[in-house]
Amino acid sequence: LANFLTMLPANLEYASLQRELRPKDAAVLKTCAHIRAVGDDLVDFSDTAAVCELMDVVIGVDTSIVHLAGALGRPVWVLLPFNPDWRWMLERADSPWYASARLYRQRCARDWTPVFENLKADLQRRWPMRQNCGPVAGRIAGKIDQKIDAPAANFLGGIAIALAAQIAEMIE
């Protein structure tokens, strides 16, 4: 996880939607001021959906969160292993299931570096001038309060990363 996080542009803010983080992953996330772990504040899929609606893009591996974001029509970038689930098909960067999905594929088994490099380049291309917004609780909290209960209203927003534990496990 630590290696992956170094490949994220530091001028953006991130929210990890991952629930039940491994202790070592939770410790790594706590050291990153631009990443807020909100998974424990999400009680059910309606909470997760509300947060996905507030994000510029949801990034993750093949999890229920990326399927939820895709079903909601939210921009979703999916990081796929060399041998993905059949639903993602082969040799394409889009998905017939989710028009808002962009697929980032491993070209060689267990080699995530090119995937992360492409992801970083696309994040920088998509949000080139966005400066670190600092805490955006004021901007986002009101919107969250309208959609979900107060525990999640403390979250910081920007770009959702829905993959902390899964990516760390795939890399190791």
PDB file of C-alpha atoms in Angstrom:
ATOM      1  CA  LEU A   1       0.000   0.000   0.000  1.00  0.00           C
ATOM      2  CA  ALA A   2       2.757   2.446   0.883  1.00  0.00           C
ATOM      3  CA  ASN A   3       4.337   2.031  -2.575  1.00  0.00           C
ATOM      4  CA  PHE A   4       0.999   2.601  -4.282  1.00  0.00           C
ATOM      5  CA  LEU A   5       0.301   5.747  -2.274  1.00  0.00           C
ATOM      6  CA  THR A   6       3.582   7.303  -3.397  1.00  0.00           C
ATOM      7  CA  MET A   7       2.264   7.109  -6.963  1.00  0.00           C
ATOM      8  CA  LEU A   8      -0.804   9.234  -6.241  1.00  0.00           C
ATOM      9  CA  PRO A   9      -0.504  12.932  -7.097  1.00  0.00           C
ATOM     10  CA  ALA A  10      -0.084  14.730  -3.779  1.00  0.00           C
ATOM     11  CA  ASN A  11      -2.019  17.825  -4.893  1.00  0.00           C
ATOM     12  CA  LEU A  12      -5.322  15.927  -4.779  1.00  0.00           C
ATOM     13  CA  GLU A  13      -7.404  14.786  -1.837  1.00  0.00           C
ATOM     14  CA  TYR A  14      -8.512  11.199  -1.423  1.00  0.00           C
ATOM     15  CA  ALA A  15     -11.080   9.291   0.583  1.00  0.00           C
ATOM     16  CA  SER A  16     -10.591   5.586   1.213  1.00  0.00           C
ATOM     17  CA  LEU A  17     -13.969   3.840   1.215  1.00  0.00           C
ATOM     18  CA  GLN A  18     -12.423   0.505   2.202  1.00  0.00           C
ATOM     19  CA  ARG A  19     -13.935  -1.152   5.251  1.00  0.00           C
ATOM     20  CA  GLU A  20     -12.021  -3.424   7.608  1.00  0.00           C
ATOM     21  CA  LEU A  21      -8.509  -2.289   6.831  1.00  0.00           C
ATOM     22  CA  ARG A  22      -5.624  -4.505   7.836  1.00  0.00           C
ATOM     23  CA  PRO A  23      -3.786  -2.929  10.788  1.00  0.00           C
ATOM     24  CA  LYS A  24      -0.660  -2.214   8.744  1.00  0.00           C
ATOM     25  CA  ASP A  25      -2.736  -0.574   5.980  1.00  0.00           C
ATOM     26  CA  ALA A  26      -4.617   1.547   8.532  1.00  0.00           C
ATOM     27  CA  ALA A  27      -1.278   2.674   9.961  1.00  0.00           C
ATOM     28  CA  VAL A  28      -0.020   3.671   6.506  1.00  0.00           C
ATOM     29  CA  LEU A  29      -3.200   5.643   5.743  1.00  0.00           C
ATOM     30  CA  LYS A  30      -2.893   7.529   9.033  1.00  0.00           C
ATOM     31  CA  THR A  31       0.448   8.922   7.855  1.00  0.00           C
ATOM     32  CA  CYS A  32      -1.104  10.447   4.725  1.00  0.00           C
ATOM     33  CA  ALA A  33      -2.618  13.852   5.413  1.00  0.00           C
ATOM     34  CA  HIS A  34      -4.322  13.958   1.984  1.00  0.00           C
ATOM     35  CA  ILE A  35      -6.147  10.641   2.486  1.00  0.00           C
ATOM     36  CA  ARG A  36      -9.092  10.189   4.819  1.00  0.00           C
ATOM     37  CA  ALA A  37     -10.296   6.684   5.665  1.00  0.00           C
ATOM     38  CA  VAL A  38     -14.091   6.817   5.859  1.00  0.00           C
ATOM     39  CA  GLY A  39     -14.936   3.142   5.478  1.00  0.00           C
ATOM     40  CA  ASP A  40     -15.814   2.705   9.155  1.00  0.00           C
ATOM     41  CA  ASP A  41     -18.372   5.507   8.853  1.00  0.00           C
ATOM     42  CA  LEU A  42     -20.225   3.753   6.042  1.00  0.00           C
ATOM     43  CA  VAL A  43     -23.031   1.659   7.521  1.00  0.00           C
ATOM     44  CA  ASP A  44     -24.565   0.296   4.320  1.00  0.00           C
ATOM     45  CA  PHE A  45     -24.571   0.703   0.553  1.00  0.00           C
ATOM     46  CA  SER A  46     -26.794   3.770   0.722  1.00  0.00           C
ATOM     47  CA  ASP A  47     -24.026   5.530   2.690  1.00  0.00           C
ATOM     48  CA  THR A  48     -21.422   4.305   0.224  1.00  0.00           C
ATOM     49  CA  ALA A  49     -23.581   5.426  -2.701  1.00  0.00           C
ATOM     50  CA  ALA A  50     -23.980   8.882  -1.150  1.00  0.00           C
ATOM     51  CA  VAL A  51     -20.218   9.272  -0.808  1.00  0.00           C
ATOM     52  CA  CYS A  52     -19.629   7.966  -4.353  1.00  0.00           C
ATOM     53  CA  GLU A  53     -22.019  10.651  -5.608  1.00  0.00           C
ATOM     54  CA  LEU A  54     -19.781  13.306  -4.045  1.00  0.00           C
ATOM     55  CA  MET A  55     -16.531  12.074  -5.566  1.00  0.00           C
ATOM     56  CA  ASP A  56     -14.933  13.268  -8.795  1.00  0.00           C
ATOM     57  CA  VAL A  57     -13.929   9.670  -9.573  1.00  0.00           C
ATOM     58  CA  VAL A  58     -13.988   6.340  -7.740  1.00  0.00           C
ATOM     59  CA  ILE A  59     -10.834   4.280  -8.206  1.00  0.00           C
ATOM     60  CA  GLY A  60     -10.636   0.649  -7.185  1.00  0.00           C
ATOM     61  CA  VAL A  61     -10.020  -2.964  -7.993  1.00  0.00           C
ATOM     62  CA  ASP A  62     -12.914  -5.292  -8.846  1.00  0.00           C
ATOM     63  CA  THR A  63     -15.007  -4.756  -5.716  1.00  0.00           C
ATOM     64  CA  SER A  64     -18.625  -4.046  -4.907  1.00  0.00           C
ATOM     65  CA  ILE A  65     -17.727  -0.363  -4.597  1.00  0.00           C
ATOM     66  CA  VAL A  66     -16.622  -0.050  -8.226  1.00  0.00           C
ATOM     67  CA  HIS A  67     -19.749  -1.904  -9.342  1.00  0.00           C
ATOM     68  CA  LEU A  68     -21.868   0.437  -7.211  1.00  0.00           C
ATOM     69  CA  ALA A  69     -20.151   3.528  -8.652  1.00  0.00           C
ATOM     70  CA  GLY A  70     -20.591   2.166 -12.173  1.00  0.00           C
ATOM     71  CA  ALA A  71     -24.259   1.384 -11.583  1.00  0.00           C
ATOM     72  CA  LEU A  72     -24.723   4.940 -10.297  1.00  0.00           C
ATOM     73  CA  GLY A  73     -23.136   6.274 -13.472  1.00  0.00           C
ATOM     74  CA  ARG A  74     -20.292   7.864 -11.515  1.00  0.00           C
ATOM     75  CA  PRO A  75     -16.859   8.021 -13.129  1.00  0.00           C
ATOM     76  CA  VAL A  76     -15.047   4.871 -12.022  1.00  0.00           C
ATOM     77  CA  TRP A  77     -11.518   3.749 -12.837  1.00  0.00           C
ATOM     78  CA  VAL A  78     -10.989   0.027 -12.312  1.00  0.00           C
ATOM     79  CA  LEU A  79      -7.546  -1.503 -11.755  1.00  0.00           C
ATOM     80  CA  LEU A  80      -7.559  -5.027 -13.155  1.00  0.00           C
ATOM     81  CA  PRO A  81      -5.103  -7.899 -12.735  1.00  0.00           C
ATOM     82  CA  PHE A  82      -3.562  -9.693 -15.701  1.00  0.00           C
ATOM     83  CA  ASN A  83      -6.255 -12.382 -15.539  1.00  0.00           C
ATOM     84  CA  PRO A  84      -9.445 -10.438 -14.677  1.00  0.00           C
ATOM     85  CA  ASP A  85     -12.923 -11.692 -13.964  1.00  0.00           C
ATOM     86  CA  TRP A  86     -14.826 -12.478 -17.182  1.00  0.00           C
ATOM     87  CA  ARG A  87     -17.119  -9.459 -16.738  1.00  0.00           C
ATOM     88  CA  TRP A  88     -14.255  -7.117 -17.618  1.00  0.00           C
ATOM     89  CA  MET A  89     -13.525  -8.949 -20.848  1.00  0.00           C
ATOM     90  CA  LEU A  90     -10.075  -8.602 -22.441  1.00  0.00           C
ATOM     91  CA  GLU A  91      -8.226  -6.074 -24.582  1.00  0.00           C
ATOM     92  CA  ARG A  92     -10.426  -3.060 -23.878  1.00  0.00           C
ATOM     93  CA  ALA A  93     -10.287   0.050 -21.705  1.00  0.00           C
ATOM     94  CA  ASP A  94     -14.050   0.467 -21.374  1.00  0.00           C
ATOM     95  CA  SER A  95     -16.898  -1.664 -20.094  1.00  0.00           C
ATOM     96  CA  PRO A  96     -20.180  -2.534 -21.792  1.00  0.00           C
ATOM     97  CA  TRP A  97     -21.752  -2.755 -18.321  1.00  0.00           C
ATOM     98  CA  TYR A  98     -20.768   0.710 -17.090  1.00  0.00           C
ATOM     99  CA  ALA A  99     -20.473   3.585 -19.558  1.00  0.00           C
ATOM    100  CA  SER A 100     -18.615   5.641 -16.946  1.00  0.00           C
ATOM    101  CA  ALA A 101     -15.883   3.017 -16.374  1.00  0.00           C
ATOM    102  CA  ARG A 102     -12.289   3.216 -17.513  1.00  0.00           C
ATOM    103  CA  LEU A 103     -10.240   0.025 -17.164  1.00  0.00           C
ATOM    104  CA  TYR A 104      -6.549  -0.048 -16.236  1.00  0.00           C
ATOM    105  CA  ARG A 105      -5.115  -3.476 -16.979  1.00  0.00           C
ATOM    106  CA  GLN A 106      -1.973  -5.289 -15.940  1.00  0.00           C
ATOM    107  CA  ARG A 107       0.004  -6.313 -19.023  1.00  0.00           C
ATOM    108  CA  CYS A 108       2.141  -8.775 -17.046  1.00  0.00           C
ATOM    109  CA  ALA A 109       1.041 -10.809 -14.034  1.00  0.00           C
ATOM    110  CA  ARG A 110       1.867  -9.205 -10.682  1.00  0.00           C
ATOM    111  CA  ASP A 111       3.338  -6.059 -12.299  1.00  0.00           C
ATOM    112  CA  TRP A 112       1.275  -3.131 -11.034  1.00  0.00           C
ATOM    113  CA  THR A 113       3.856  -0.406 -11.705  1.00  0.00           C
ATOM    114  CA  PRO A 114       2.675   0.440 -15.260  1.00  0.00           C
ATOM    115  CA  VAL A 115      -0.939   0.390 -14.076  1.00  0.00           C
ATOM    116  CA  PHE A 116      -0.164   2.915 -11.328  1.00  0.00           C
ATOM    117  CA  GLU A 117       1.940   5.031 -13.670  1.00  0.00           C
ATOM    118  CA  ASN A 118      -0.966   5.252 -16.133  1.00  0.00           C
ATOM    119  CA  LEU A 119      -3.370   6.030 -13.298  1.00  0.00           C
ATOM    120  CA  LYS A 120      -1.136   8.808 -11.989  1.00  0.00           C
ATOM    121  CA  ALA A 121      -0.712  10.301 -15.469  1.00  0.00           C
ATOM    122  CA  ASP A 122      -4.472  10.300 -16.025  1.00  0.00           C
ATOM    123  CA  LEU A 123      -5.136  11.883 -12.622  1.00  0.00           C
ATOM    124  CA  GLN A 124      -2.603  14.623 -13.386  1.00  0.00           C
ATOM    125  CA  ARG A 125      -4.024  15.120 -16.872  1.00  0.00           C
ATOM    126  CA  ARG A 126      -7.617  15.270 -15.588  1.00  0.00           C
ATOM    127  CA  TRP A 127      -6.876  17.621 -12.659  1.00  0.00           C
ATOM    128  CA  PRO A 128      -3.643  19.394 -13.666  1.00  0.00           C
ATOM    129  CA  MET A 129      -4.113  22.678 -11.867  1.00  0.00           C
ATOM    130  CA  ARG A 130      -6.032  21.511  -8.843  1.00  0.00           C
ATOM    131  CA  GLN A 131      -4.175  22.621  -5.778  1.00  0.00           C
ATOM    132  CA  ASN A 132      -4.371  20.764  -2.499  1.00  0.00           C
ATOM    133  CA  CYS A 133      -7.646  22.003  -1.117  1.00  0.00           C
ATOM    134  CA  GLY A 134      -6.793  21.269   2.503  1.00  0.00           C
ATOM    135  CA  PRO A 135      -9.721  20.162   4.623  1.00  0.00           C
ATOM    136  CA  VAL A 136     -12.853  20.415   2.558  1.00  0.00           C
ATOM    137  CA  ALA A 137     -15.222  19.331   5.296  1.00  0.00           C
ATOM    138  CA  GLY A 138     -17.156  22.574   4.976  1.00  0.00           C
ATOM    139  CA  ARG A 139     -17.735  22.078   1.256  1.00  0.00           C
ATOM    140  CA  ILE A 140     -18.643  18.408   1.470  1.00  0.00           C
ATOM    141  CA  ALA A 141     -20.099  17.927   4.954  1.00  0.00           C
ATOM    142  CA  GLY A 142     -23.339  19.740   4.168  1.00  0.00           C
ATOM    143  CA  LYS A 143     -23.896  17.554   1.130  1.00  0.00           C
ATOM    144  CA  ILE A 144     -23.159  14.432   3.134  1.00  0.00           C
ATOM    145  CA  ASP A 145     -25.524  15.528   5.912  1.00  0.00           C
ATOM    146  CA  GLN A 146     -28.269  15.731   3.306  1.00  0.00           C
ATOM    147  CA  LYS A 147     -27.630  12.165   2.172  1.00  0.00           C
ATOM    148  CA  ILE A 148     -26.305  10.174   5.131  1.00  0.00           C
ATOM    149  CA  ASP A 149     -26.184  10.355   8.894  1.00  0.00           C
ATOM    150  CA  ALA A 150     -23.778  12.488  10.900  1.00  0.00           C
ATOM    151  CA  PRO A 151     -20.938   9.977  11.517  1.00  0.00           C
ATOM    152  CA  ALA A 152     -19.808  10.235   7.910  1.00  0.00           C
ATOM    153  CA  ALA A 153     -20.164  14.011   7.823  1.00  0.00           C
ATOM    154  CA  ASN A 154     -16.615  14.401   9.132  1.00  0.00           C
ATOM    155  CA  PHE A 155     -15.121  13.042   5.928  1.00  0.00           C
ATOM    156  CA  LEU A 156     -12.824  14.872   3.543  1.00  0.00           C
ATOM    157  CA  GLY A 157     -13.454  14.542  -0.159  1.00  0.00           C
ATOM    158  CA  GLY A 158     -12.061  14.782  -3.629  1.00  0.00           C
ATOM    159  CA  ILE A 159     -11.138  11.505  -5.243  1.00  0.00           C
ATOM    160  CA  ALA A 160     -12.274   8.214  -3.749  1.00  0.00           C
ATOM    161  CA  ILE A 161      -9.863   5.359  -3.456  1.00  0.00           C
ATOM    162  CA  ALA A 162     -11.856   2.210  -2.860  1.00  0.00           C
ATOM    163  CA  LEU A 163      -9.060  -0.248  -2.778  1.00  0.00           C
ATOM    164  CA  ALA A 164      -6.616   0.085   0.095  1.00  0.00           C
ATOM    165  CA  ALA A 165      -6.704  -3.471   1.447  1.00  0.00           C
ATOM    166  CA  GLN A 166      -7.356  -5.244  -1.851  1.00  0.00           C
ATOM    167  CA  ILE A 167      -4.530  -3.543  -3.741  1.00  0.00           C
ATOM    168  CA  ALA A 168      -2.122  -4.100  -0.876  1.00  0.00           C
ATOM    169  CA  GLU A 169      -2.996  -7.794  -0.860  1.00  0.00           C
ATOM    170  CA  MET A 170      -2.633  -8.103  -4.641  1.00  0.00           C
ATOM    171  CA  ILE A 171       0.764  -6.407  -4.634  1.00  0.00           C
ATOM    172  CA  GLU A 172       2.223  -8.526  -1.848  1.00  0.00           C
TER     173      GLU A 172
END
